[in-house]
Amino acid sequence: MPETAIPSPRLAWADLARGGAMILVVYAHAVQLLDAYGWRLGLFDTANVYLTAVRMPLFFLISGTFAVRAVRRSWPQLFASRLALLIYMYLLWMLVRAIWFSFVPWPLADLSPWVALLVAPVWPTNGLWFLFALIAYLVLAKATVRLPVWVTLAAFAVVSVLAASDLVPTGGNWTWKSIAMYGFFFVLGVHGSKLWQGIAERSKLAWAPLALFAIPGGMALFTLFPDALQGVARIALSTVCVAACVVVASIVSRWRAFARPFVFVGRRTIAIYVVHAMLLAAVVPLIPEGSVPAALVIALLTAFGVVVPLVLYRWLGPVGGVFNLPHPAKRALDRWAGRRDPQPAAEEA
């Protein structure tokens, strides 16, 4: 396999981009819940539809960029360092959601919370599908790591286009369609990390207007494509959008005072991701429809869905088993991985 650049453990622009994507995810759930309770959101609802071309592709691209080291490790090291945590968090918070939504209504559900928990290992059905997808992507990226890069990217691109064209059989499960569609961006992050890091390092302030225009311009152009080409156009649009976001994130990351909150969020997305939907579901029904201007309520709910999980993370983050593996399990996994593969991976030596 051609040599792939190994990004540093912490890249401010990447954390900033991931933080922005996380905020957009919270915004999306706030809008969806308000809509379910009869709010008339107008342009905010329309914007949320178009932002599907940005938030998850960007989230997975950055996740792939940070996974370069992981997929080059041995299977035991990959399991101990990444997969075990993702599996644990997925199953733990599926259980928490099942309990929570037994008392708090969740109008966006396709299945009852306990049925969703029962089928979770093979049939993701709710907002935690991102964790399920990361598990699948890491396994697939590791399994294909020795293939020529162009083969891997081409294969994932074809699946993404077919999924975007509704040509991948998913049994009517929208999460499977999303998983099939966004895998391309994860491997684009893994195998294109040198490209993205190069773009970030070379980005200039003068590029910002073009990058900012590329997103709405690309969305406007997307509407002109005929239905037969919507799948190709959808993946191409998201690729343009994530490239523009990398440029903007790189430029903004140099203004440290402004960038710091987004970087802070980007380094703690796991807590926000697993908690925010439950909090929003409890609060939105308490707000009478139309009692607050839509722009204000969306802004407040988005802030609420970001800040409160961060506070919980501050309190509970060090506690084993909440937002991380139980400490004894983590130590046991590290010992097991070390015995199975005592030699460190080349990039970590």
Tab-separated table of C-alpha atoms in Angstrom:
chain	number	residue	atom	x	y	z
A	1	MET	CA	0.000	0.000	0.000
A	2	PRO	CA	1.338	3.500	-0.756
A	3	GLU	CA	2.583	5.280	2.312
A	4	THR	CA	-0.142	7.249	4.084
A	5	ALA	CA	0.687	10.274	6.172
A	6	ILE	CA	0.103	9.798	9.874
A	7	PRO	CA	-1.568	12.882	11.309
A	8	SER	CA	-0.485	14.104	14.706
A	9	PRO	CA	-2.681	12.916	17.572
A	10	ARG	CA	-4.245	16.380	17.875
A	11	LEU	CA	-4.933	18.577	14.882
A	12	ALA	CA	-6.722	21.786	15.804
A	13	TRP	CA	-8.398	22.190	12.419
A	14	ALA	CA	-9.696	18.613	12.497
A	15	ASP	CA	-11.035	18.963	16.033
A	16	LEU	CA	-12.654	22.264	15.073
A	17	ALA	CA	-14.313	20.675	12.033
A	18	ARG	CA	-15.538	17.744	14.116
A	19	GLY	CA	-16.859	20.140	16.745
A	20	GLY	CA	-18.754	22.068	14.090
A	21	ALA	CA	-20.196	18.848	12.671
A	22	MET	CA	-21.307	17.790	16.150
A	23	ILE	CA	-23.100	21.085	16.693
A	24	LEU	CA	-24.883	20.583	13.367
A	25	VAL	CA	-26.003	17.119	14.523
A	26	VAL	CA	-27.519	18.637	17.678
A	27	TYR	CA	-29.157	21.335	15.544
A	28	ALA	CA	-30.628	18.618	13.317
A	29	HIS	CA	-32.231	16.758	16.205
A	30	ALA	CA	-33.562	20.001	17.695
A	31	VAL	CA	-35.211	20.868	14.368
A	32	GLN	CA	-36.578	17.347	13.874
A	33	LEU	CA	-38.104	17.241	17.349
A	34	LEU	CA	-39.653	20.706	17.037
A	35	ASP	CA	-41.108	19.705	13.694
A	36	ALA	CA	-42.542	16.529	15.235
A	37	TYR	CA	-44.332	18.666	17.819
A	38	GLY	CA	-45.904	20.923	15.230
A	39	TRP	CA	-43.521	23.851	15.053
A	40	ARG	CA	-43.399	25.751	11.762
A	41	LEU	CA	-39.701	26.191	11.112
A	42	GLY	CA	-39.609	27.297	7.493
A	43	LEU	CA	-36.061	28.036	6.368
A	44	PHE	CA	-34.570	26.268	9.401
A	45	ASP	CA	-36.179	23.018	8.310
A	46	THR	CA	-35.024	23.545	4.716
A	47	ALA	CA	-31.491	24.331	5.875
A	48	ASN	CA	-31.467	21.154	7.947
A	49	VAL	CA	-32.323	19.078	4.864
A	50	TYR	CA	-29.470	20.570	2.859
A	51	LEU	CA	-27.027	20.265	5.738
A	52	THR	CA	-27.270	16.474	5.451
A	53	ALA	CA	-24.710	16.916	2.662
A	54	VAL	CA	-22.253	18.370	5.180
A	55	ARG	CA	-22.508	17.183	8.759
A	56	MET	CA	-22.142	13.386	8.622
A	57	PRO	CA	-19.733	13.306	5.644
A	58	LEU	CA	-17.533	15.794	7.513
A	59	PHE	CA	-17.866	13.877	10.780
A	60	PHE	CA	-16.817	10.618	9.131
A	61	LEU	CA	-14.018	12.239	7.123
A	62	ILE	CA	-12.459	13.593	10.324
A	63	SER	CA	-13.012	10.260	12.091
A	64	GLY	CA	-11.164	8.559	9.246
A	65	THR	CA	-8.328	11.076	9.435
A	66	PHE	CA	-7.876	10.242	13.111
A	67	ALA	CA	-8.117	6.485	12.399
A	68	VAL	CA	-4.990	6.271	10.220
A	69	ARG	CA	-2.879	4.898	13.066
A	70	ALA	CA	-5.608	2.538	14.246
A	71	VAL	CA	-6.139	0.705	10.947
A	72	ARG	CA	-2.396	0.109	10.596
A	73	ARG	CA	-2.227	-1.657	13.944
A	74	SER	CA	-2.648	-5.377	14.417
A	75	TRP	CA	-6.140	-6.726	14.912
A	76	PRO	CA	-5.647	-7.163	18.686
A	77	GLN	CA	-4.358	-3.598	18.977
A	78	LEU	CA	-7.218	-2.253	16.879
A	79	PHE	CA	-9.738	-4.056	19.058
A	80	ALA	CA	-8.135	-2.918	22.305
A	81	SER	CA	-7.614	0.685	21.236
A	82	ARG	CA	-10.803	1.412	19.272
A	83	LEU	CA	-13.314	-1.351	18.645
A	84	ALA	CA	-13.862	-2.436	22.238
A	85	LEU	CA	-14.730	1.102	23.318
A	86	LEU	CA	-17.108	1.672	20.403
A	87	ILE	CA	-18.892	-1.656	20.968
A	88	TYR	CA	-19.174	-0.990	24.694
A	89	MET	CA	-20.464	2.566	24.229
A	90	TYR	CA	-22.975	1.477	21.609
A	91	LEU	CA	-24.478	-1.281	23.752
A	92	LEU	CA	-24.314	0.700	27.017
A	93	TRP	CA	-26.050	3.767	25.651
A	94	MET	CA	-28.585	1.701	23.722
A	95	LEU	CA	-29.551	0.300	27.126
A	96	VAL	CA	-29.645	3.786	28.663
A	97	ARG	CA	-31.819	4.993	25.780
A	98	ALA	CA	-34.180	2.046	26.197
A	99	ILE	CA	-34.707	2.943	29.848
A	100	TRP	CA	-34.925	6.709	29.213
A	101	PHE	CA	-37.379	6.444	26.333
A	102	SER	CA	-39.585	4.110	28.310
A	103	PHE	CA	-40.585	7.270	30.222
A	104	VAL	CA	-39.743	10.127	27.845
A	105	PRO	CA	-41.500	10.160	24.449
A	106	TRP	CA	-39.318	9.940	21.339
A	107	PRO	CA	-41.521	10.764	18.348
A	108	LEU	CA	-38.779	9.998	15.817
A	109	ALA	CA	-38.558	6.295	16.683
A	110	ASP	CA	-39.367	3.534	14.214
A	111	LEU	CA	-39.339	0.829	16.910
A	112	SER	CA	-40.073	0.679	20.616
A	113	PRO	CA	-36.929	1.349	22.687
A	114	TRP	CA	-36.662	-2.205	23.981
A	115	VAL	CA	-37.114	-3.764	20.559
A	116	ALA	CA	-34.468	-1.340	19.262
A	117	LEU	CA	-32.123	-2.539	22.016
A	118	LEU	CA	-32.826	-6.188	21.240
A	119	VAL	CA	-31.954	-5.849	17.542
A	120	ALA	CA	-29.163	-3.281	18.051
A	121	PRO	CA	-26.246	-5.671	17.373
A	122	VAL	CA	-27.451	-6.362	13.821
A	123	TRP	CA	-30.089	-3.733	13.023
A	124	PRO	CA	-29.203	-0.157	14.070
A	125	THR	CA	-32.332	1.974	14.170
A	126	ASN	CA	-31.641	5.236	15.984
A	127	GLY	CA	-29.238	8.094	16.626
A	128	LEU	CA	-26.472	5.822	17.889
A	129	TRP	CA	-25.992	4.378	14.401
A	130	PHE	CA	-22.860	6.529	14.099
A	131	LEU	CA	-21.083	4.261	16.607
A	132	PHE	CA	-22.288	1.164	14.745
A	133	ALA	CA	-21.008	2.681	11.489
A	134	LEU	CA	-17.595	3.463	12.964
A	135	ILE	CA	-17.229	-0.147	14.072
A	136	ALA	CA	-18.072	-1.380	10.573
A	137	TYR	CA	-15.827	1.178	8.870
A	138	LEU	CA	-12.823	0.399	11.072
A	139	VAL	CA	-13.173	-3.322	10.403
A	140	LEU	CA	-13.537	-2.777	6.658
A	141	ALA	CA	-10.694	-0.244	6.521
A	142	LYS	CA	-8.426	-2.655	8.401
A	143	ALA	CA	-9.446	-5.585	6.192
A	144	THR	CA	-8.649	-3.605	3.016
A	145	VAL	CA	-5.589	-1.723	4.255
A	146	ARG	CA	-3.187	-3.724	2.056
A	147	LEU	CA	-5.179	-3.203	-1.122
A	148	PRO	CA	-4.189	-0.453	-3.552
A	149	VAL	CA	-5.716	2.782	-2.298
A	150	TRP	CA	-7.547	3.431	-5.570
A	151	VAL	CA	-9.283	0.053	-5.327
A	152	THR	CA	-10.557	0.762	-1.812
A	153	LEU	CA	-11.693	4.285	-2.635
A	154	ALA	CA	-13.365	3.189	-5.865
A	155	ALA	CA	-15.222	0.349	-4.167
A	156	PHE	CA	-16.508	2.560	-1.350
A	157	ALA	CA	-17.390	5.316	-3.824
A	158	VAL	CA	-19.496	2.922	-5.900
A	159	VAL	CA	-21.367	1.708	-2.816
A	160	SER	CA	-21.915	5.308	-1.667
A	161	VAL	CA	-23.304	6.365	-5.043
A	162	LEU	CA	-25.566	3.313	-5.218
A	163	ALA	CA	-26.840	4.003	-1.690
A	164	ALA	CA	-27.454	7.660	-2.513
A	165	SER	CA	-29.383	6.462	-5.568
A	166	ASP	CA	-31.487	4.113	-3.408
A	167	LEU	CA	-30.047	1.101	-5.231
A	168	VAL	CA	-28.579	-0.651	-2.179
A	169	PRO	CA	-31.043	-3.065	-0.516
A	170	THR	CA	-31.430	-1.945	3.091
A	171	GLY	CA	-34.704	-3.569	4.091
A	172	GLY	CA	-36.276	-0.152	4.550
A	173	ASN	CA	-33.823	0.727	7.341
A	174	TRP	CA	-32.697	4.328	6.797
A	175	THR	CA	-29.651	3.829	9.014
A	176	TRP	CA	-28.310	1.092	6.729
A	177	LYS	CA	-28.656	3.472	3.801
A	178	SER	CA	-26.667	6.098	5.737
A	179	ILE	CA	-23.983	3.583	6.676
A	180	ALA	CA	-23.625	2.487	3.060
A	181	MET	CA	-23.577	6.080	1.814
A	182	TYR	CA	-21.040	7.595	4.214
A	183	GLY	CA	-18.392	4.865	4.233
A	184	PHE	CA	-16.633	6.567	1.321
A	185	PHE	CA	-15.912	9.628	3.453
A	186	PHE	CA	-14.389	7.560	6.246
A	187	VAL	CA	-11.928	5.825	3.907
A	188	LEU	CA	-11.320	9.162	2.183
A	189	GLY	CA	-10.207	10.416	5.583
A	190	VAL	CA	-8.032	7.342	6.198
A	191	HIS	CA	-6.319	7.169	2.815
A	192	GLY	CA	-6.471	10.869	2.018
A	193	SER	CA	-5.121	12.129	5.328
A	194	LYS	CA	-2.002	13.500	3.627
A	195	LEU	CA	-4.197	15.389	1.166
A	196	TRP	CA	-6.453	16.886	3.849
A	197	GLN	CA	-3.546	17.819	6.073
A	198	GLY	CA	-1.843	19.443	3.087
A	199	ILE	CA	-4.967	21.443	2.239
A	200	ALA	CA	-5.257	22.556	5.846
A	201	GLU	CA	-1.630	23.638	6.046
A	202	ARG	CA	-1.767	25.587	2.769
A	203	SER	CA	-5.150	27.257	3.252
A	204	LYS	CA	-5.011	31.050	3.123
A	205	LEU	CA	-7.486	33.645	4.299
A	206	ALA	CA	-8.065	34.593	0.660
A	207	TRP	CA	-9.488	31.097	0.074
A	208	ALA	CA	-12.265	31.605	2.639
A	209	PRO	CA	-14.791	33.410	0.361
A	210	LEU	CA	-14.485	30.706	-2.301
A	211	ALA	CA	-14.783	27.928	0.277
A	212	LEU	CA	-17.806	29.563	1.900
A	213	PHE	CA	-19.457	30.053	-1.485
A	214	ALA	CA	-18.733	26.473	-2.563
A	215	ILE	CA	-21.203	24.998	-0.076
A	216	PRO	CA	-24.382	26.920	-1.018
A	217	GLY	CA	-23.220	27.071	-4.641
A	218	GLY	CA	-22.790	23.314	-4.757
A	219	MET	CA	-26.209	22.801	-3.179
A	220	ALA	CA	-27.836	25.080	-5.741
A	221	LEU	CA	-26.086	23.227	-8.564
A	222	PHE	CA	-27.201	19.890	-7.094
A	223	THR	CA	-30.860	20.818	-7.633
A	224	LEU	CA	-30.229	21.104	-11.387
A	225	PHE	CA	-29.135	17.487	-11.842
A	226	PRO	CA	-31.707	15.066	-13.283
A	227	ASP	CA	-33.046	12.327	-11.037
A	228	ALA	CA	-30.920	9.686	-12.779
A	229	LEU	CA	-27.747	11.458	-11.637
A	230	GLN	CA	-28.851	12.426	-8.129
A	231	GLY	CA	-26.735	9.705	-6.485
A	232	VAL	CA	-23.510	10.776	-8.179
A	233	ALA	CA	-24.344	14.439	-7.582
A	234	ARG	CA	-25.076	13.786	-3.892
A	235	ILE	CA	-21.689	12.209	-3.199
A	236	ALA	CA	-19.881	14.801	-5.338
A	237	LEU	CA	-21.678	17.599	-3.468
A	238	SER	CA	-20.664	16.203	-0.080
A	239	THR	CA	-17.048	15.833	-1.249
A	240	VAL	CA	-16.985	19.496	-2.298
A	241	CYS	CA	-18.618	20.515	0.987
A	242	VAL	CA	-16.164	18.640	3.215
A	243	ALA	CA	-13.207	20.042	1.259
A	244	ALA	CA	-14.602	23.556	1.757
A	245	CYS	CA	-15.120	22.838	5.469
A	246	VAL	CA	-11.497	21.697	5.829
A	247	VAL	CA	-10.339	24.999	4.323
A	248	VAL	CA	-12.612	27.059	6.569
A	249	ALA	CA	-11.730	25.025	9.680
A	250	SER	CA	-8.030	25.445	8.993
A	251	ILE	CA	-8.352	29.216	8.623
A	252	VAL	CA	-10.564	29.603	11.685
A	253	SER	CA	-8.293	27.371	13.802
A	254	ARG	CA	-5.569	30.024	13.545
A	255	TRP	CA	-7.780	32.501	15.430
A	256	ARG	CA	-7.339	30.700	18.694
A	257	ALA	CA	-9.730	32.718	20.843
A	258	PHE	CA	-12.588	32.158	18.395
A	259	ALA	CA	-11.637	28.576	17.570
A	260	ARG	CA	-11.149	27.363	21.151
A	261	PRO	CA	-14.843	26.560	21.914
A	262	PHE	CA	-15.232	24.522	18.708
A	263	VAL	CA	-11.975	22.660	19.314
A	264	PHE	CA	-13.124	22.011	22.896
A	265	VAL	CA	-16.360	20.495	21.597
A	266	GLY	CA	-14.527	18.522	18.909
A	267	ARG	CA	-12.384	16.767	21.500
A	268	ARG	CA	-15.394	15.679	23.571
A	269	THR	CA	-17.954	14.682	20.977
A	270	ILE	CA	-18.670	11.233	22.428
A	271	ALA	CA	-20.536	12.649	25.445
A	272	ILE	CA	-22.558	15.052	23.313
A	273	TYR	CA	-23.349	12.380	20.784
A	274	VAL	CA	-24.765	9.809	23.195
A	275	VAL	CA	-26.579	12.205	25.559
A	276	HIS	CA	-27.991	15.169	23.639
A	277	ALA	CA	-30.992	13.476	21.991
A	278	MET	CA	-32.310	12.240	25.335
A	279	LEU	CA	-32.069	15.725	26.831
A	280	LEU	CA	-33.765	17.380	23.871
A	281	ALA	CA	-36.559	14.805	23.903
A	282	ALA	CA	-37.289	15.676	27.537
A	283	VAL	CA	-37.311	19.448	27.000
A	284	VAL	CA	-38.963	20.049	23.623
A	285	PRO	CA	-42.479	18.851	24.648
A	286	LEU	CA	-42.424	21.403	27.501
A	287	ILE	CA	-42.161	24.359	25.123
A	288	PRO	CA	-45.589	25.391	23.737
A	289	GLU	CA	-45.577	25.623	19.962
A	290	GLY	CA	-44.978	29.206	18.811
A	291	SER	CA	-44.380	30.547	22.337
A	292	VAL	CA	-40.799	31.467	21.436
A	293	PRO	CA	-39.451	32.665	18.075
A	294	ALA	CA	-38.214	29.648	16.122
A	295	ALA	CA	-34.698	31.042	15.674
A	296	LEU	CA	-34.350	31.607	19.415
A	297	VAL	CA	-35.687	28.227	20.507
A	298	ILE	CA	-33.462	26.391	18.014
A	299	ALA	CA	-30.402	28.310	19.195
A	300	LEU	CA	-31.217	27.652	22.854
A	301	LEU	CA	-31.922	23.961	22.295
A	302	THR	CA	-28.717	23.507	20.311
A	303	ALA	CA	-26.708	25.213	23.051
A	304	PHE	CA	-28.501	23.127	25.687
A	305	GLY	CA	-27.767	19.911	23.792
A	306	VAL	CA	-24.068	20.765	23.614
A	307	VAL	CA	-23.347	22.383	26.983
A	308	VAL	CA	-25.165	20.015	29.342
A	309	PRO	CA	-23.421	16.859	28.005
A	310	LEU	CA	-20.107	18.695	28.324
A	311	VAL	CA	-20.892	19.405	31.976
A	312	LEU	CA	-21.770	15.749	32.483
A	313	TYR	CA	-18.531	14.784	30.799
A	314	ARG	CA	-16.610	17.065	33.153
A	315	TRP	CA	-18.166	15.292	36.132
A	316	LEU	CA	-18.325	11.735	34.855
A	317	GLY	CA	-15.568	11.592	32.248
A	318	PRO	CA	-12.960	10.245	34.695
A	319	VAL	CA	-15.385	7.590	35.941
A	320	GLY	CA	-14.710	4.270	34.286
A	321	GLY	CA	-17.583	2.815	32.322
A	322	VAL	CA	-19.591	5.973	31.570
A	323	PHE	CA	-17.954	7.638	28.586
A	324	ASN	CA	-15.097	5.152	28.399
A	325	LEU	CA	-14.385	1.516	29.122
A	326	PRO	CA	-14.424	0.357	32.748
A	327	HIS	CA	-10.867	0.784	33.964
A	328	PRO	CA	-10.244	-2.913	34.771
A	329	ALA	CA	-11.518	-3.901	31.306
A	330	LYS	CA	-9.265	-1.331	29.655
A	331	ARG	CA	-6.193	-2.557	31.547
A	332	ALA	CA	-7.017	-6.195	30.737
A	333	LEU	CA	-7.458	-5.388	27.030
A	334	ASP	CA	-4.152	-3.537	26.902
A	335	ARG	CA	-2.356	-6.497	28.498
A	336	TRP	CA	-4.057	-8.929	26.113
A	337	ALA	CA	-3.190	-6.862	23.049
A	338	GLY	CA	0.384	-6.527	24.248
A	339	ARG	CA	0.751	-10.287	24.692
A	340	ARG	CA	-0.768	-10.990	21.276
A	341	ASP	CA	1.406	-8.413	19.514
A	342	PRO	CA	4.285	-7.279	21.751
A	343	GLN	CA	5.977	-5.307	18.968
A	344	PRO	CA	4.569	-1.781	18.573
A	345	ALA	CA	3.271	-0.718	15.187
A	346	ALA	CA	5.915	0.937	13.024
A	347	GLU	CA	4.405	4.395	13.207
A	348	GLU	CA	4.256	4.231	17.012
A	349	ALA	CA	7.754	2.908	17.652
